[in-house]
Amino acid sequence: MSTIADFDPWPGIRKAIERYRNWEPRSWKFGGHDFLPVPYVNRVLRELHRERPEGFCLMLLKWSAAVPDSIAARTFALPLPLDAPEEDSLKSALDLARESDASPDDGWWNERLVVARCAAAAWVNLRMLLGPGRLEIEFRNAKSGEQVDSPWKKWIEAIKWVQQQDNHDTLRAFLLQVGCARYLDLADQGSHDAIPHRAAEKSPRVLGIDIGGTSIKWGLFGPSVSGGYPWPPIRQGALRTQREFKFKDGQDFCQYVFSQIKPVLDEEGLNPKSLCVGITWPGPVRGKAGREYVAGPSGIMGNFERLSSTITANSPDAIHALKIREGFVGLFGDCVRLINDGDGHVIFARSLLKASTVLSDKRLMVMVAGTGTALGLIEGGAIAPFLSEVGKTIINLVEPFLACQKDRGGNFPAGVANQLFSEKTNPRIAKDLVGSAVSNREVSWLYKRWNQEECQSEEAQCAEELFARLPEQLEWIRNDQQRKAILWQARRDYLDEKYLTVSEISGTCTLGCLLERASWLAADLIAMCADVLKANAVYMSGGPITAIGAELSRRAKEHLKTLYGFDTDGPDAPHAINGLEFLADKPQASMAAMGAAKAAWEIFASPRSELGGDTSVREIDPVFLA
């Protein structure tokens, strides 16, 4: 029988990391940094453990809600070498990483530093995807399953060292703000039973408002009591989230949104207080159905006085003082729901899929690209009440620590996933490829031209977008049609040359490379989240990838199969991702707004029960145990 001394897994880990680093399909940078995804290292550790378990221990992370309820517990297992890295070896790797002439194998790609960061990322990612709750940690013998004492202390020390180096305290502060227990029973919340229910009345008009980090989309709907979903919008529109000066408070923000929609309601002859209103918010939301409140910080906080997009600069008191739902109640009446934007997309997807798909046996992950990345899980037909802060998960294990990046500050540790599947993804890849950014609208226009599709309307929109972002000294061109035409032709020629010209060396064009990289990043994110959430089906969506979405999802599905070993064909396989499809988000229509409208109608006007038909809400436990 082999002993631990007979098998040292570190050389095998080093070889697998080196093989990836030299692998041509992934030998590119993202955002100017090398990229080594968490799910790849997870798979390396699991494959080596499967072959030679005697060299490993198992780190078991068991998450459960602190208050017993219907939330299913989750267990995440990661094999780690029995020979845990010493702090001195991690410090040496970090010192070498700071030297410009150091070998990659001895710097950020050092196998011990990479695996220590991977183990630390597992703690963070479980919290960010599942939410505050109990997190029990065990180390077991990988072969016998018995608890082990020798390596666990060293691994805990290594993980804590990484946390200290890489700004993990910011995410801990975020969880503490979201889990602040004193706001569980707000004095002005009232009881659920007091909400007026309108099932006996004629089905009211429903207003859905999707508040995003960049824009706010809304739709007015007239649902039928007999069913039929999605509802066709009666009226719809959009406005910018930001204005020239910051909002004084939540009431000021609500009044701003209301003032943009009220004229349309007047045209329709509708009293605002006769509506059911569903609103999505781009950040954590908590509370009982119909009595929700903003529960944590997000990027939109930078639009308010006395608040900041920097997580640690916000207090729970200031966050909860926004009272967004209460502000809209004062304008629209009592029938207002506030839900997380990810939940809005999930509610829409679930309602859309019920007619054609059996959801009871699926764990369906919905991933939506917007200003950030929205994520949700449908489990057994119901929406799983997890935190799903996918943009705060850690996925790149070789991006330099924040303190080592001279040009970067911010909220998060290095290598977070907030730009892998969002409106920032394509421009960031373009900058890596050609040294200058390209807009998502230009990517869509180029893609349609590449595929010889009709794209005249997209071209006109690209031209208008170009003129809209002219610097102040060129404002005079806006009124000179001849010079505008010359400027657009110059931009068009540049895009043609840079993105559609086929390279004689590679045999492909830059746009094809951009699409391939975007699909790899999407596959990385899906693989990591599905591993934690145990998802076996995925739906992708989002305005920034509307044109390229179908092709992106097709390629991502292939990558999941070839690199990560997911079975993308057999529905009953233990490691399966099936139904990886793209749901097109049409211009000016918002899936999240439609989902919010559906959530409000189900609670306040559905004929199915006195309290409404669907009380799903993202309700997470307030207790945070360090």
Short mmCIF file of N, CA and C in Angstrom, two decimals, residues 418-535:
data_model
loop_
_atom_site.label_atom_id
_atom_site.label_comp_id
_atom_site.label_asym_id
_atom_site.label_seq_id
_atom_site.Cartn_x
_atom_site.Cartn_y
_atom_site.Cartn_z
N ASN A 418 -16.97 40.05 -11.50
CA ASN A 418 -17.96 41.05 -11.86
C ASN A 418 -17.87 41.54 -13.30
N GLN A 419 -16.83 41.13 -14.05
CA GLN A 419 -16.73 41.58 -15.44
C GLN A 419 -16.67 40.42 -16.42
N LEU A 420 -17.01 39.22 -15.98
CA LEU A 420 -16.94 38.06 -16.86
C LEU A 420 -18.18 37.90 -17.74
N PHE A 421 -19.32 38.41 -17.28
CA PHE A 421 -20.57 38.23 -18.03
C PHE A 421 -21.45 39.44 -17.74
N SER A 422 -21.10 40.57 -18.36
CA SER A 422 -21.82 41.82 -18.11
C SER A 422 -21.57 42.76 -19.27
N GLU A 423 -22.06 43.98 -19.14
CA GLU A 423 -21.84 44.96 -20.21
C GLU A 423 -20.38 45.35 -20.34
N LYS A 424 -19.57 45.02 -19.33
CA LYS A 424 -18.15 45.37 -19.37
C LYS A 424 -17.30 44.32 -20.09
N THR A 425 -17.85 43.12 -20.31
CA THR A 425 -17.04 42.01 -20.81
C THR A 425 -16.48 42.25 -22.20
N ASN A 426 -17.36 42.53 -23.17
CA ASN A 426 -16.89 42.71 -24.54
C ASN A 426 -15.93 43.89 -24.69
N PRO A 427 -16.23 45.07 -24.11
CA PRO A 427 -15.25 46.17 -24.21
C PRO A 427 -13.90 45.82 -23.59
N ARG A 428 -13.92 45.06 -22.48
CA ARG A 428 -12.66 44.72 -21.83
C ARG A 428 -11.85 43.74 -22.69
N ILE A 429 -12.52 42.77 -23.30
CA ILE A 429 -11.82 41.85 -24.19
C ILE A 429 -11.26 42.60 -25.39
N ALA A 430 -12.06 43.53 -25.93
CA ALA A 430 -11.61 44.30 -27.09
C ALA A 430 -10.35 45.10 -26.77
N LYS A 431 -10.31 45.65 -25.57
CA LYS A 431 -9.12 46.42 -25.19
C LYS A 431 -7.91 45.52 -25.10
N ASP A 432 -8.10 44.28 -24.61
CA ASP A 432 -6.98 43.32 -24.58
C ASP A 432 -6.52 42.97 -25.99
N LEU A 433 -7.46 42.87 -26.93
CA LEU A 433 -7.15 42.41 -28.28
C LEU A 433 -6.50 43.49 -29.14
N VAL A 434 -7.08 44.69 -29.14
CA VAL A 434 -6.62 45.71 -30.09
C VAL A 434 -6.15 46.99 -29.39
N GLY A 435 -6.22 47.03 -28.07
CA GLY A 435 -5.71 48.20 -27.35
C GLY A 435 -6.69 49.32 -27.17
N SER A 436 -7.92 49.19 -27.70
CA SER A 436 -8.96 50.20 -27.50
C SER A 436 -10.30 49.50 -27.38
N ALA A 437 -11.21 50.14 -26.66
CA ALA A 437 -12.49 49.50 -26.37
C ALA A 437 -13.44 49.61 -27.55
N VAL A 438 -14.40 48.72 -27.57
CA VAL A 438 -15.49 48.76 -28.54
C VAL A 438 -16.78 48.60 -27.74
N SER A 439 -17.85 49.28 -28.14
CA SER A 439 -19.09 49.21 -27.37
C SER A 439 -19.84 47.92 -27.68
N ASN A 440 -20.77 47.54 -26.80
CA ASN A 440 -21.57 46.34 -27.02
C ASN A 440 -22.43 46.48 -28.26
N ARG A 441 -22.93 47.69 -28.51
CA ARG A 441 -23.75 47.89 -29.71
C ARG A 441 -22.91 47.69 -30.97
N GLU A 442 -21.66 48.13 -30.94
CA GLU A 442 -20.78 47.93 -32.09
C GLU A 442 -20.45 46.45 -32.28
N VAL A 443 -20.29 45.72 -31.16
CA VAL A 443 -20.06 44.27 -31.26
C VAL A 443 -21.25 43.60 -31.94
N SER A 444 -22.48 43.98 -31.54
CA SER A 444 -23.68 43.38 -32.13
C SER A 444 -23.76 43.69 -33.63
N TRP A 445 -23.45 44.95 -33.99
CA TRP A 445 -23.49 45.34 -35.40
C TRP A 445 -22.44 44.57 -36.20
N LEU A 446 -21.23 44.47 -35.69
CA LEU A 446 -20.17 43.73 -36.37
C LEU A 446 -20.52 42.25 -36.52
N TYR A 447 -21.14 41.70 -35.47
CA TYR A 447 -21.49 40.27 -35.51
C TYR A 447 -22.53 40.01 -36.60
N LYS A 448 -23.50 40.90 -36.73
CA LYS A 448 -24.52 40.71 -37.78
C LYS A 448 -23.90 40.85 -39.16
N ARG A 449 -22.98 41.77 -39.32
CA ARG A 449 -22.30 41.91 -40.61
C ARG A 449 -21.47 40.66 -40.90
N TRP A 450 -20.82 40.15 -39.88
CA TRP A 450 -20.00 38.95 -40.02
C TRP A 450 -20.84 37.77 -40.51
N ASN A 451 -22.08 37.73 -40.04
CA ASN A 451 -23.00 36.65 -40.42
C ASN A 451 -23.92 37.03 -41.57
N GLN A 452 -23.64 38.19 -42.19
CA GLN A 452 -24.38 38.66 -43.37
C GLN A 452 -25.86 38.78 -43.08
N GLU A 453 -26.17 39.35 -41.91
CA GLU A 453 -27.55 39.60 -41.53
C GLU A 453 -27.89 41.08 -41.74
N GLU A 454 -29.17 41.39 -41.79
CA GLU A 454 -29.62 42.77 -41.93
C GLU A 454 -29.21 43.56 -40.69
N CYS A 455 -28.54 44.70 -40.88
CA CYS A 455 -28.01 45.43 -39.72
C CYS A 455 -28.04 46.95 -39.91
N GLN A 456 -28.92 47.45 -40.79
CA GLN A 456 -28.97 48.89 -41.02
C GLN A 456 -29.37 49.66 -39.77
N SER A 457 -30.36 49.16 -39.05
CA SER A 457 -30.81 49.87 -37.84
C SER A 457 -29.71 49.88 -36.78
N GLU A 458 -28.97 48.77 -36.67
CA GLU A 458 -27.87 48.71 -35.71
C GLU A 458 -26.75 49.70 -36.09
N GLU A 459 -26.53 49.84 -37.42
CA GLU A 459 -25.50 50.78 -37.86
C GLU A 459 -25.88 52.21 -37.49
N ALA A 460 -27.14 52.55 -37.67
CA ALA A 460 -27.60 53.90 -37.32
C ALA A 460 -27.46 54.14 -35.82
N GLN A 461 -27.76 53.12 -35.03
CA GLN A 461 -27.63 53.24 -33.57
C GLN A 461 -26.17 53.39 -33.16
N CYS A 462 -25.29 52.66 -33.83
CA CYS A 462 -23.85 52.78 -33.54
C CYS A 462 -23.36 54.19 -33.84
N ALA A 463 -23.83 54.75 -34.95
CA ALA A 463 -23.42 56.11 -35.32
C ALA A 463 -23.89 57.12 -34.28
N GLU A 464 -25.15 56.99 -33.85
CA GLU A 464 -25.67 57.91 -32.85
C GLU A 464 -24.93 57.76 -31.52
N GLU A 465 -24.59 56.52 -31.19
CA GLU A 465 -23.83 56.27 -29.96
C GLU A 465 -22.46 56.94 -30.04
N LEU A 466 -21.84 56.90 -31.20
CA LEU A 466 -20.54 57.52 -31.39
C LEU A 466 -20.63 59.04 -31.18
N PHE A 467 -21.66 59.66 -31.76
CA PHE A 467 -21.80 61.10 -31.62
C PHE A 467 -22.17 61.49 -30.19
N ALA A 468 -22.87 60.60 -29.50
CA ALA A 468 -23.30 60.90 -28.13
C ALA A 468 -22.12 60.96 -27.16
N ARG A 469 -21.03 60.27 -27.50
CA ARG A 469 -19.89 60.25 -26.59
C ARG A 469 -18.72 61.11 -27.09
N LEU A 470 -19.02 62.05 -27.96
CA LEU A 470 -17.99 62.97 -28.43
C LEU A 470 -17.46 63.81 -27.28
N PRO A 471 -16.16 64.09 -27.26
CA PRO A 471 -15.62 64.99 -26.22
C PRO A 471 -16.14 66.41 -26.42
N GLU A 472 -16.08 67.18 -25.36
CA GLU A 472 -16.68 68.51 -25.36
C GLU A 472 -16.15 69.38 -26.50
N GLN A 473 -14.87 69.29 -26.83
CA GLN A 473 -14.29 70.14 -27.86
C GLN A 473 -14.78 69.80 -29.27
N LEU A 474 -15.45 68.64 -29.41
CA LEU A 474 -15.99 68.26 -30.72
C LEU A 474 -17.52 68.33 -30.78
N GLU A 475 -18.12 68.95 -29.79
CA GLU A 475 -19.57 69.05 -29.74
C GLU A 475 -20.14 69.69 -31.01
N TRP A 476 -19.40 70.61 -31.61
CA TRP A 476 -19.90 71.34 -32.79
C TRP A 476 -20.18 70.42 -33.98
N ILE A 477 -19.58 69.22 -33.96
CA ILE A 477 -19.79 68.30 -35.09
C ILE A 477 -21.23 67.79 -35.12
N ARG A 478 -21.89 67.78 -33.98
CA ARG A 478 -23.25 67.23 -33.91
C ARG A 478 -24.19 67.88 -34.93
N ASN A 479 -23.99 69.14 -35.20
CA ASN A 479 -24.89 69.87 -36.10
C ASN A 479 -24.36 69.99 -37.52
N ASP A 480 -23.26 69.30 -37.80
CA ASP A 480 -22.67 69.34 -39.14
C ASP A 480 -22.79 67.95 -39.75
N GLN A 481 -23.81 67.74 -40.57
CA GLN A 481 -24.11 66.42 -41.10
C GLN A 481 -22.99 65.87 -41.96
N GLN A 482 -22.33 66.73 -42.72
CA GLN A 482 -21.26 66.27 -43.59
C GLN A 482 -20.09 65.72 -42.78
N ARG A 483 -19.70 66.47 -41.74
CA ARG A 483 -18.59 66.02 -40.90
C ARG A 483 -18.98 64.80 -40.06
N LYS A 484 -20.24 64.73 -39.67
CA LYS A 484 -20.71 63.53 -38.95
C LYS A 484 -20.57 62.29 -39.83
N ALA A 485 -20.92 62.44 -41.11
CA ALA A 485 -20.80 61.30 -42.03
C ALA A 485 -19.34 60.88 -42.19
N ILE A 486 -18.44 61.88 -42.27
CA ILE A 486 -17.01 61.57 -42.40
C ILE A 486 -16.50 60.87 -41.15
N LEU A 487 -16.94 61.36 -39.97
CA LEU A 487 -16.51 60.76 -38.70
C LEU A 487 -16.99 59.33 -38.59
N TRP A 488 -18.24 59.08 -38.94
CA TRP A 488 -18.75 57.71 -38.84
C TRP A 488 -18.04 56.79 -39.84
N GLN A 489 -17.76 57.29 -41.04
CA GLN A 489 -17.08 56.45 -42.02
C GLN A 489 -15.68 56.08 -41.54
N ALA A 490 -15.03 57.03 -40.86
CA ALA A 490 -13.70 56.73 -40.31
C ALA A 490 -13.79 55.66 -39.23
N ARG A 491 -14.82 55.77 -38.39
CA ARG A 491 -15.01 54.76 -37.34
C ARG A 491 -15.36 53.40 -37.95
N ARG A 492 -16.18 53.42 -38.97
CA ARG A 492 -16.58 52.17 -39.63
C ARG A 492 -15.37 51.49 -40.27
N ASP A 493 -14.53 52.28 -40.95
CA ASP A 493 -13.32 51.72 -41.58
C ASP A 493 -12.39 51.12 -40.52
N TYR A 494 -12.27 51.82 -39.38
CA TYR A 494 -11.42 51.32 -38.30
C TYR A 494 -11.94 49.98 -37.77
N LEU A 495 -13.25 49.91 -37.54
CA LEU A 495 -13.84 48.67 -37.02
C LEU A 495 -13.71 47.53 -38.02
N ASP A 496 -13.90 47.84 -39.29
CA ASP A 496 -13.74 46.81 -40.33
C ASP A 496 -12.33 46.24 -40.31
N GLU A 497 -11.36 47.14 -40.28
CA GLU A 497 -9.96 46.70 -40.33
C GLU A 497 -9.57 45.91 -39.09
N LYS A 498 -10.01 46.39 -37.93
CA LYS A 498 -9.58 45.78 -36.68
C LYS A 498 -10.32 44.49 -36.36
N TYR A 499 -11.60 44.40 -36.74
CA TYR A 499 -12.41 43.28 -36.24
C TYR A 499 -12.89 42.30 -37.31
N LEU A 500 -13.01 42.73 -38.56
CA LEU A 500 -13.56 41.83 -39.58
C LEU A 500 -12.54 41.35 -40.60
N THR A 501 -11.34 41.92 -40.57
CA THR A 501 -10.30 41.46 -41.49
C THR A 501 -9.70 40.15 -40.99
N VAL A 502 -9.69 39.14 -41.86
CA VAL A 502 -9.21 37.82 -41.48
C VAL A 502 -7.67 37.81 -41.48
N SER A 503 -7.10 37.34 -40.40
CA SER A 503 -5.65 37.26 -40.28
C SER A 503 -5.10 36.11 -41.10
N GLU A 504 -4.02 36.37 -41.84
CA GLU A 504 -3.41 35.31 -42.64
C GLU A 504 -2.72 34.27 -41.76
N ILE A 505 -2.34 34.68 -40.55
CA ILE A 505 -1.64 33.76 -39.65
C ILE A 505 -2.61 32.82 -38.95
N SER A 506 -3.65 33.40 -38.32
CA SER A 506 -4.57 32.58 -37.53
C SER A 506 -5.75 32.06 -38.33
N GLY A 507 -6.03 32.70 -39.48
CA GLY A 507 -7.15 32.27 -40.30
C GLY A 507 -8.50 32.70 -39.76
N THR A 508 -8.51 33.60 -38.79
CA THR A 508 -9.76 34.10 -38.24
C THR A 508 -9.65 35.60 -38.06
N CYS A 509 -10.75 36.24 -37.69
CA CYS A 509 -10.76 37.68 -37.49
C CYS A 509 -10.82 37.99 -36.00
N THR A 510 -10.57 39.26 -35.66
CA THR A 510 -10.55 39.66 -34.26
C THR A 510 -11.91 39.46 -33.60
N LEU A 511 -12.99 39.67 -34.34
CA LEU A 511 -14.32 39.48 -33.77
C LEU A 511 -14.53 38.03 -33.37
N GLY A 512 -14.00 37.10 -34.19
CA GLY A 512 -14.09 35.69 -33.83
C GLY A 512 -13.32 35.39 -32.55
N CYS A 513 -12.15 36.02 -32.39
CA CYS A 513 -11.37 35.85 -31.16
C CYS A 513 -12.11 36.42 -29.96
N LEU A 514 -12.75 37.58 -30.16
CA LEU A 514 -13.52 38.20 -29.06
C LEU A 514 -14.64 37.27 -28.62
N LEU A 515 -15.37 36.73 -29.58
CA LEU A 515 -16.48 35.84 -29.24
C LEU A 515 -15.99 34.57 -28.54
N GLU A 516 -14.85 34.05 -29.00
CA GLU A 516 -14.31 32.84 -28.39
C GLU A 516 -13.90 33.10 -26.94
N ARG A 517 -13.26 34.24 -26.68
CA ARG A 517 -12.86 34.55 -25.30
C ARG A 517 -14.09 34.78 -24.42
N ALA A 518 -15.08 35.47 -24.95
CA ALA A 518 -16.30 35.72 -24.16
C ALA A 518 -16.98 34.40 -23.80
N SER A 519 -16.97 33.44 -24.72
CA SER A 519 -17.61 32.15 -24.44
C SER A 519 -16.82 31.36 -23.40
N TRP A 520 -15.48 31.47 -23.43
CA TRP A 520 -14.67 30.80 -22.41
C TRP A 520 -14.97 31.39 -21.03
N LEU A 521 -15.06 32.71 -20.93
CA LEU A 521 -15.33 33.34 -19.64
C LEU A 521 -16.71 32.96 -19.13
N ALA A 522 -17.70 32.88 -20.02
CA ALA A 522 -19.03 32.44 -19.61
C ALA A 522 -19.00 31.01 -19.10
N ALA A 523 -18.25 30.14 -19.78
CA ALA A 523 -18.14 28.74 -19.35
C ALA A 523 -17.46 28.65 -17.99
N ASP A 524 -16.42 29.45 -17.77
CA ASP A 524 -15.74 29.47 -16.47
C ASP A 524 -16.73 29.81 -15.35
N LEU A 525 -17.53 30.85 -15.59
CA LEU A 525 -18.47 31.31 -14.57
C LEU A 525 -19.57 30.29 -14.32
N ILE A 526 -20.09 29.69 -15.39
CA ILE A 526 -21.13 28.67 -15.24
C ILE A 526 -20.59 27.48 -14.46
N ALA A 527 -19.38 27.03 -14.81
CA ALA A 527 -18.80 25.86 -14.15
C ALA A 527 -18.62 26.12 -12.66
N MET A 528 -18.14 27.31 -12.29
CA MET A 528 -17.91 27.61 -10.88
C MET A 528 -19.21 27.68 -10.09
N CYS A 529 -20.20 28.40 -10.64
CA CYS A 529 -21.48 28.57 -9.93
C CYS A 529 -22.27 27.27 -9.87
N ALA A 530 -22.26 26.51 -10.96
CA ALA A 530 -22.99 25.24 -10.97
C ALA A 530 -22.40 24.27 -9.96
N ASP A 531 -21.09 24.34 -9.74
CA ASP A 531 -20.42 23.47 -8.78
C ASP A 531 -20.94 23.73 -7.36
N VAL A 532 -21.17 25.00 -7.03
CA VAL A 532 -21.66 25.35 -5.69
C VAL A 532 -23.16 25.15 -5.57
N LEU A 533 -23.91 25.59 -6.58
CA LEU A 533 -25.36 25.54 -6.52
C LEU A 533 -25.92 24.17 -6.92
N LYS A 534 -25.06 23.31 -7.47
CA LYS A 534 -25.47 21.98 -7.95
C LYS A 534 -26.51 22.09 -9.07
N ALA A 535 -26.33 23.09 -9.93
CA ALA A 535 -27.26 23.30 -11.04
C ALA A 535 -27.01 22.29 -12.14
#
